[in-house]
Amino acid sequence: MRALIDRYIDAYNRLDVDGMLATLHPQVTFENVTAGVTTVRTQGIEEFRRLAQSTLPLFARRRQTVTRYAESNGVAQVGIAFEGVFALDLPNGARAGQAIALDGRSEFRVHDGLLIHIADISD
């Protein structure tokens, strides 16, 4: 599972949506959870593709770095340090060129050798 997750994160860091999709099961579920609230949820590879492509213009660069990894009962718990630089001004007040850094975690599950569930979680 670790090698598959590393491939997914590498593609994410390279802004390579097709590379990310190559690691995903057709029925993949993606969730973004912030402070216990699910803010985004996609079901299936096409919904994931649309979300991934829609976020590309937001960042001039972005990087996820694995800070810890544990696997138990078919679930990988991955500590993630995220760094990015915004490519444009956003309605929330973030400005183009502004850097952001967050610590969070992601949960991954695999089915038939591909990622079937991804949850990005931050407090």
Coordinates of C-alpha atoms in Angstrom, one line a residue:
M1 CA 0.0 0.0 0.0
R2 CA 2.8 2.4 0.8
A3 CA 4.3 2.3 -2.8
L4 CA 0.8 3.1 -4.2
I5 CA 0.3 6.0 -1.8
D6 CA 3.8 7.3 -2.6
R7 CA 2.9 7.2 -6.4
Y8 CA -0.3 9.1 -5.7
I9 CA 1.4 11.8 -3.6
D10 CA 4.2 12.1 -6.2
A11 CA 1.7 12.8 -8.9
Y12 CA -0.2 15.2 -6.7
N13 CA 3.0 17.1 -6.0
R14 CA 3.7 17.3 -9.8
L15 CA 0.2 18.6 -10.5
D16 CA -0.3 15.4 -12.6
V17 CA -4.0 14.6 -12.5
D18 CA -3.6 11.6 -14.9
G19 CA -0.9 10.2 -12.7
M20 CA -3.1 10.5 -9.6
L21 CA -6.0 8.9 -11.5
A22 CA -3.7 5.9 -12.4
T23 CA -3.6 5.0 -8.7
L24 CA -7.3 5.1 -8.1
H25 CA -10.1 2.5 -8.2
P26 CA -13.0 3.5 -10.5
Q27 CA -15.3 3.6 -7.4
V28 CA -12.9 5.8 -5.3
T29 CA -14.3 7.9 -2.6
F30 CA -12.5 11.1 -1.6
E31 CA -13.3 13.2 1.4
N32 CA -11.9 16.4 2.8
V33 CA -12.6 16.8 6.5
T34 CA -11.9 20.0 8.4
A35 CA -12.5 20.3 12.1
G36 CA -14.7 17.2 12.0
V37 CA -16.8 18.5 9.1
T38 CA -16.8 16.9 5.7
T39 CA -16.3 19.9 3.4
V40 CA -15.9 18.0 0.1
R41 CA -16.9 14.5 -1.0
T42 CA -16.6 12.8 -4.3
Q43 CA -17.7 9.4 -5.4
G44 CA -16.1 7.7 -8.4
I45 CA -13.1 8.5 -10.5
E46 CA -14.9 11.1 -12.8
E47 CA -16.0 13.2 -9.8
F48 CA -12.4 13.0 -8.4
R49 CA -11.0 14.0 -11.8
R50 CA -13.2 17.1 -12.0
L51 CA -12.3 18.1 -8.4
A52 CA -8.5 17.6 -9.0
Q53 CA -8.6 19.5 -12.3
S54 CA -10.6 22.4 -10.7
T55 CA -8.0 22.9 -8.0
L56 CA -5.0 23.0 -10.4
P57 CA -5.2 26.8 -11.1
L58 CA -5.3 27.6 -7.3
F59 CA -1.6 26.8 -6.7
A60 CA 1.6 27.9 -8.4
R61 CA 3.1 25.0 -6.5
R62 CA 2.1 22.6 -3.9
R63 CA 3.7 19.7 -2.0
Q64 CA 2.6 17.0 0.4
T65 CA 5.3 15.4 2.5
V66 CA 4.7 12.2 4.4
T67 CA 5.7 12.8 8.1
R68 CA 4.6 9.4 9.5
Y69 CA 3.0 6.2 8.2
A70 CA 1.1 3.4 9.9
E71 CA -1.0 0.6 8.5
S72 CA -3.5 -1.5 10.4
N73 CA -6.5 -3.5 9.3
G74 CA -6.3 -2.4 5.7
V75 CA -6.2 1.3 6.5
A76 CA -3.1 3.5 6.1
Q77 CA -2.8 6.5 8.4
V78 CA -0.4 9.0 6.9
G79 CA 0.8 12.2 8.5
I80 CA 1.0 15.0 5.9
A81 CA 2.8 18.3 5.9
F82 CA 1.3 20.5 3.1
E83 CA 3.0 23.5 1.7
G84 CA 1.7 25.6 -1.2
V85 CA 1.9 29.0 -2.9
F86 CA -1.3 30.5 -4.2
A87 CA -1.4 31.3 -7.9
L88 CA -4.2 33.7 -7.7
D89 CA -6.2 35.9 -5.3
L90 CA -9.0 34.0 -3.5
P91 CA -12.3 35.3 -2.1
N92 CA -11.2 34.3 1.5
G93 CA -8.4 36.9 1.4
A94 CA -5.5 34.7 0.3
R95 CA -3.3 36.5 -2.2
A96 CA -1.4 35.3 -5.3
G97 CA 2.2 34.5 -4.2
Q98 CA 1.2 33.9 -0.5
A99 CA 2.5 30.7 1.0
I100 CA 0.4 28.3 3.1
A101 CA 1.6 25.5 5.4
L102 CA -0.6 23.0 7.1
D103 CA -0.2 19.8 9.0
G104 CA -2.8 17.1 8.7
R105 CA -3.3 13.4 8.0
S106 CA -4.8 11.3 5.3
E107 CA -6.4 7.9 5.4
F108 CA -6.1 5.5 2.5
R109 CA -7.8 2.1 1.7
V110 CA -7.0 -0.2 -1.2
H111 CA -9.2 -2.5 -3.2
D112 CA -8.1 -4.6 -6.2
G113 CA -4.6 -3.0 -6.0
L114 CA -5.9 0.6 -6.3
L115 CA -6.9 3.3 -3.9
I116 CA -10.6 3.0 -3.1
H117 CA -10.8 5.6 -0.3
I118 CA -8.9 8.8 0.5
A119 CA -9.7 11.1 3.3
D120 CA -7.7 14.3 3.9
I121 CA -8.2 15.4 7.5
S122 CA -7.2 18.6 9.2
D123 CA -8.2 20.3 12.5

